CSV table of C-alpha atoms in Angstrom, one decimal:
chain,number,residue,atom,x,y,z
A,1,UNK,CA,46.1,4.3,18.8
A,2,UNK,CA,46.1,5.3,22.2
A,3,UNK,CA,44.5,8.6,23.6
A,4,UNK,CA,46.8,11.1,24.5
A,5,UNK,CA,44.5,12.5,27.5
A,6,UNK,CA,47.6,15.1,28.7
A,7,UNK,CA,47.4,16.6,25.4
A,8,UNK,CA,43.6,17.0,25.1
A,9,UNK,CA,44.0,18.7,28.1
A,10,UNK,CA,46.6,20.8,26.8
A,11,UNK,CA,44.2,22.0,23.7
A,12,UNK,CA,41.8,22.4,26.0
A,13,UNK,CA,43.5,24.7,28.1
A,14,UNK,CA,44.1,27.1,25.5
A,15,UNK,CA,40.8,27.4,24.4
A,16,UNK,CA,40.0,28.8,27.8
A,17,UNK,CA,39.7,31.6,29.2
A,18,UNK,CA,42.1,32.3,32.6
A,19,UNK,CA,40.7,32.0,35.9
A,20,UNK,CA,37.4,29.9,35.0
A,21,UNK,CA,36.2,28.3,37.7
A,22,UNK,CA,36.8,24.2,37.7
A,23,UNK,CA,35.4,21.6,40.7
A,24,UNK,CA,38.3,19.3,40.7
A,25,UNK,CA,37.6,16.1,42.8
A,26,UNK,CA,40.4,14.8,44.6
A,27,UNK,CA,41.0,11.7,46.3
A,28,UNK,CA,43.4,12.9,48.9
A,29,UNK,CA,45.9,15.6,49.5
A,30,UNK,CA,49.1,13.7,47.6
A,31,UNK,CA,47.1,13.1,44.7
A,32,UNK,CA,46.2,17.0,44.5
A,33,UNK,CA,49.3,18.3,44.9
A,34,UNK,CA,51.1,17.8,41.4
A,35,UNK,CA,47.7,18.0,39.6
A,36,UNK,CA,47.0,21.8,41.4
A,37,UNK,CA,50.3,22.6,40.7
A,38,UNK,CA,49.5,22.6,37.3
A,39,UNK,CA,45.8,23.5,36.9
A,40,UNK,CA,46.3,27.0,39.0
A,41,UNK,CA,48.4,28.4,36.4
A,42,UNK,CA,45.0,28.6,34.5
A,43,UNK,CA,42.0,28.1,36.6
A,44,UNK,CA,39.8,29.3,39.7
A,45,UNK,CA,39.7,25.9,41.5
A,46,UNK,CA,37.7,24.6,44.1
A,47,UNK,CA,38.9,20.4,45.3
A,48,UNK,CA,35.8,18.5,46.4
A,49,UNK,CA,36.3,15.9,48.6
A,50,UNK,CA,34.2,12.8,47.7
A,51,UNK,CA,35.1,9.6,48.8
A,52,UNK,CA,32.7,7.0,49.8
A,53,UNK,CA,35.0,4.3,49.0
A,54,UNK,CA,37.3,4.5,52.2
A,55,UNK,CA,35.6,2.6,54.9
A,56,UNK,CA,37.0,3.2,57.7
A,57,UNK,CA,35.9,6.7,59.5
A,58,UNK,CA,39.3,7.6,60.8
A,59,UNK,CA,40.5,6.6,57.6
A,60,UNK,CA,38.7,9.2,56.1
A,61,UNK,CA,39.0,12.1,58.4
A,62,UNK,CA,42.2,11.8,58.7
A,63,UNK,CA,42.7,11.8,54.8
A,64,UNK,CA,40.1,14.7,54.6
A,65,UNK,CA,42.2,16.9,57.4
A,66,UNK,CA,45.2,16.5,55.4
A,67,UNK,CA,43.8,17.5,52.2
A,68,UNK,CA,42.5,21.0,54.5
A,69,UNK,CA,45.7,21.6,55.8
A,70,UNK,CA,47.3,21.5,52.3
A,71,UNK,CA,44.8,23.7,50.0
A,72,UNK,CA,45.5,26.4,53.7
A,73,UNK,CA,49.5,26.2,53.4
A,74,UNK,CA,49.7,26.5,49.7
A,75,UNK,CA,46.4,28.4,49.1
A,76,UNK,CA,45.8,27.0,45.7
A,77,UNK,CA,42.9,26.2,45.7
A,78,UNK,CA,38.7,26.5,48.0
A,79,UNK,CA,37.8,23.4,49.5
A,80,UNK,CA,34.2,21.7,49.0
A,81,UNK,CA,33.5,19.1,51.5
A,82,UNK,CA,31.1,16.4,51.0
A,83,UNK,CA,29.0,13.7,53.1
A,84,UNK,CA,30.9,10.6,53.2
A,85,UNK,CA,28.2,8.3,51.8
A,86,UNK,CA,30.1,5.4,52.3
A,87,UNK,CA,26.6,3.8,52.2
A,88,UNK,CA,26.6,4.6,48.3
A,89,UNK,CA,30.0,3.0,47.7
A,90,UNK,CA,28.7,-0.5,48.9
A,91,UNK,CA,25.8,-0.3,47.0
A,92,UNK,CA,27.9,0.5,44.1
A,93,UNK,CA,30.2,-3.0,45.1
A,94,UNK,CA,27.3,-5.9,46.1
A,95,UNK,CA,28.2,-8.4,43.8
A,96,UNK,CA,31.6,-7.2,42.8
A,97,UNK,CA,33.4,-8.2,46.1
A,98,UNK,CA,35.4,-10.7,44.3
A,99,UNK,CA,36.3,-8.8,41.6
A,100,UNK,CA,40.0,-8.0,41.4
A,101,UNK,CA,41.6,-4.5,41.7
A,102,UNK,CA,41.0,-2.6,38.5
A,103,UNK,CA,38.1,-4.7,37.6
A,104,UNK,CA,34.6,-4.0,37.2
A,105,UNK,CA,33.8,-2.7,40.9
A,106,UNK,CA,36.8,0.2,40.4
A,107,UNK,CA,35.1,1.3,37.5
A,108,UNK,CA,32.1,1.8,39.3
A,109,UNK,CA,33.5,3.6,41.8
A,110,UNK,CA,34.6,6.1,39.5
A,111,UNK,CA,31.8,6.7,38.2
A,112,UNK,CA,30.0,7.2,41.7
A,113,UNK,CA,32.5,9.7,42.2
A,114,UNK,CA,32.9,11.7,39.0
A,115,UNK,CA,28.9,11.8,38.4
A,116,UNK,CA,28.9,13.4,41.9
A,117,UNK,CA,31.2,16.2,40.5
A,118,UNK,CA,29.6,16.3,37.8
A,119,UNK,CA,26.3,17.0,39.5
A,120,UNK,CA,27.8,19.7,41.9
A,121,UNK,CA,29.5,21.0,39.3
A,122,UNK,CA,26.6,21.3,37.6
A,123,UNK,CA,24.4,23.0,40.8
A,124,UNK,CA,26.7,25.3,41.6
A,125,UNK,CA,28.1,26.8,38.5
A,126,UNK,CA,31.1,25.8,37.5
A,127,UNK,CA,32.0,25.7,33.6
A,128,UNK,CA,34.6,22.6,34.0
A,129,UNK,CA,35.2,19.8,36.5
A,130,UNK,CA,37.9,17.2,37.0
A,131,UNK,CA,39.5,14.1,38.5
A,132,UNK,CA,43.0,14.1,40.5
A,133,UNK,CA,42.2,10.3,40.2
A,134,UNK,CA,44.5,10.5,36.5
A,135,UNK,CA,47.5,10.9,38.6
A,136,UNK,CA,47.8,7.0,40.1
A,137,UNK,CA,49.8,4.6,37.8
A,138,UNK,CA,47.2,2.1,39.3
A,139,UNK,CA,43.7,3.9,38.3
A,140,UNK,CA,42.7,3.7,34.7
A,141,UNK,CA,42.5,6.7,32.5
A,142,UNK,CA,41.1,5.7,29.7
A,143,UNK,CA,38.0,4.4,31.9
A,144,UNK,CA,37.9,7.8,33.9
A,145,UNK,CA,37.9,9.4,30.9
A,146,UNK,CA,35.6,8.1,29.4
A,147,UNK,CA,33.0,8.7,32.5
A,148,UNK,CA,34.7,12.1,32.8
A,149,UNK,CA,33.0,12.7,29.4
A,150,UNK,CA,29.5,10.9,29.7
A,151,UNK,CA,29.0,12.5,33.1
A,152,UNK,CA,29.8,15.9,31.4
A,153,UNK,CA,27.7,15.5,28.6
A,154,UNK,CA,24.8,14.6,30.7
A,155,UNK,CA,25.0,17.4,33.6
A,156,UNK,CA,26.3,20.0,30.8
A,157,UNK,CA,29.8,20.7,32.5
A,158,UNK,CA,32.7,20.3,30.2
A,159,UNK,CA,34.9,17.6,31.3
A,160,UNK,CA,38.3,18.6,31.3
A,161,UNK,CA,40.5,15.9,30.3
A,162,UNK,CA,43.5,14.2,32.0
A,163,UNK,CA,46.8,12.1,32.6
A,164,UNK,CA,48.1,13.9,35.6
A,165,UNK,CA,50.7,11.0,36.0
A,166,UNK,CA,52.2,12.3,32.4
A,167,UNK,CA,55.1,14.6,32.2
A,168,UNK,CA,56.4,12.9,35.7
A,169,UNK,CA,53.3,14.2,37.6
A,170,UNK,CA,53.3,11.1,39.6
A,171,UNK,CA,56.7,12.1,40.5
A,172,UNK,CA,55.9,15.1,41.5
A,173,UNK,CA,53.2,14.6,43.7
A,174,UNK,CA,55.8,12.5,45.6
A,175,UNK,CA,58.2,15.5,46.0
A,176,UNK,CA,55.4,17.8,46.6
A,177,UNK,CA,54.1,15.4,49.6
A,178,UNK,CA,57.9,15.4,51.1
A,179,UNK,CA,58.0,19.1,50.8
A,180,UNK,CA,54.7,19.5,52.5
A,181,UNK,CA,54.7,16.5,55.3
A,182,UNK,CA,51.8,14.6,53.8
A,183,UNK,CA,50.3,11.9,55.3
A,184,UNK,CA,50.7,9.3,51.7
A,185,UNK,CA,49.0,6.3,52.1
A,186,UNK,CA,49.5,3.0,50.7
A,187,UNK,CA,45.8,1.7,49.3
A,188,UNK,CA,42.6,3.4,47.8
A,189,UNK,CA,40.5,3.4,51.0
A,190,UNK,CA,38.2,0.6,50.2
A,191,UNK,CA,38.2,-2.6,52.0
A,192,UNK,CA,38.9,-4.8,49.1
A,193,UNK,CA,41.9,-2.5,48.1
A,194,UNK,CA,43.1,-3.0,51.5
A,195,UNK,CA,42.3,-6.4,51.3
A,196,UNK,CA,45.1,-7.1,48.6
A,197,UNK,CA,47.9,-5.2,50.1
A,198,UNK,CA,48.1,-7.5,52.7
């Protein structure tokens, strides 16, 4: 049977104690929205920023500015910035450039991304971290759930599980981004994601 991740997190949740502090990475400013909505109702949370998969610099900026300006309007939430290390993303990809979207070389990017939170997570104290990548219909859960967990087990940070895109979070984030003017866009960031919109 399949894992119901929204729940775990639900059981989770009530085993903890309000206001513990939780590094949630966050793949852009849309994404965070319906996800924040829901996590600051129980948690301290700081939104890294880690992305080495978009390519393009103004790309990126552009995506991190938004993600600024949203945690300043709503106040919901610190802000952690990172390096963009898109150097680390392509080393993650040689050999997977062919690979289709949601293969092999998405799976490694999470794992880049979440073993990074993990790792801050880790250096600077927090008891829990997360992924805002749980909201897309097109990421995987069950993969970034999995990695959630390793990379938890093996910095000693509790993974807190997720399905953002249940209970119409998807949905939300969409209302949430019309309400606030955010800048959506329409591929992951890398170039191979881009590379199959066209």
């Amino acid at each position: 049977m399949k894992e119901n991740y929204d729940k775990k997190m639900q059981e989770q949740i009530k085993g903890i104690e309000k206001g513990a502090r939780l590094l949630l990475h966050s793949c852009c400013a849309p994404c965070s929205s319906a996800c924040l909505e829901r996590l600051k109702e129980h948690f301290s949370v700081t939104v890294l920023y880690y992305n080495p998969n978009i390519e393009e610099e103004a790309e990126y900026t552009k995506r991190k500015a938004e993600q600024i300006r949203f945690l300043k309007e709503t106040g919901w939430a610190e802000f952690l910035d990172c390096d963009h290390e898109a150097a680390a993303f392509a080393r993650i990809a040689e050999g997977l450039e062919n690979e289709p979207e949601r293969g092999a070389r998405c799976y490694r990017c999470y794992a880049l991304r979440l073993k990074k939170t993990a790792q801050i997570a880790k250096e600077k104290g927090y008891g829990y971290f997360a992924t805002t990548l749980t909201l897309s219909p097109h990421k995987n859960a069950d993969w970034l759930n999995e990695i959630g967990e390793k990379e938890g087990d093996r910095y000693e940070v509790i993974y807190l599980y997720s399905d953002f895109k249940k209970q119409a979070g998807y949905y939300r984030s969409i209302d949430l981004s019309k309400e606030y003017g955010l800048y959506r866009q329409d591929f992951c960031g890398c170039r191979y994601s881009k590379r199959e919109e066209k």
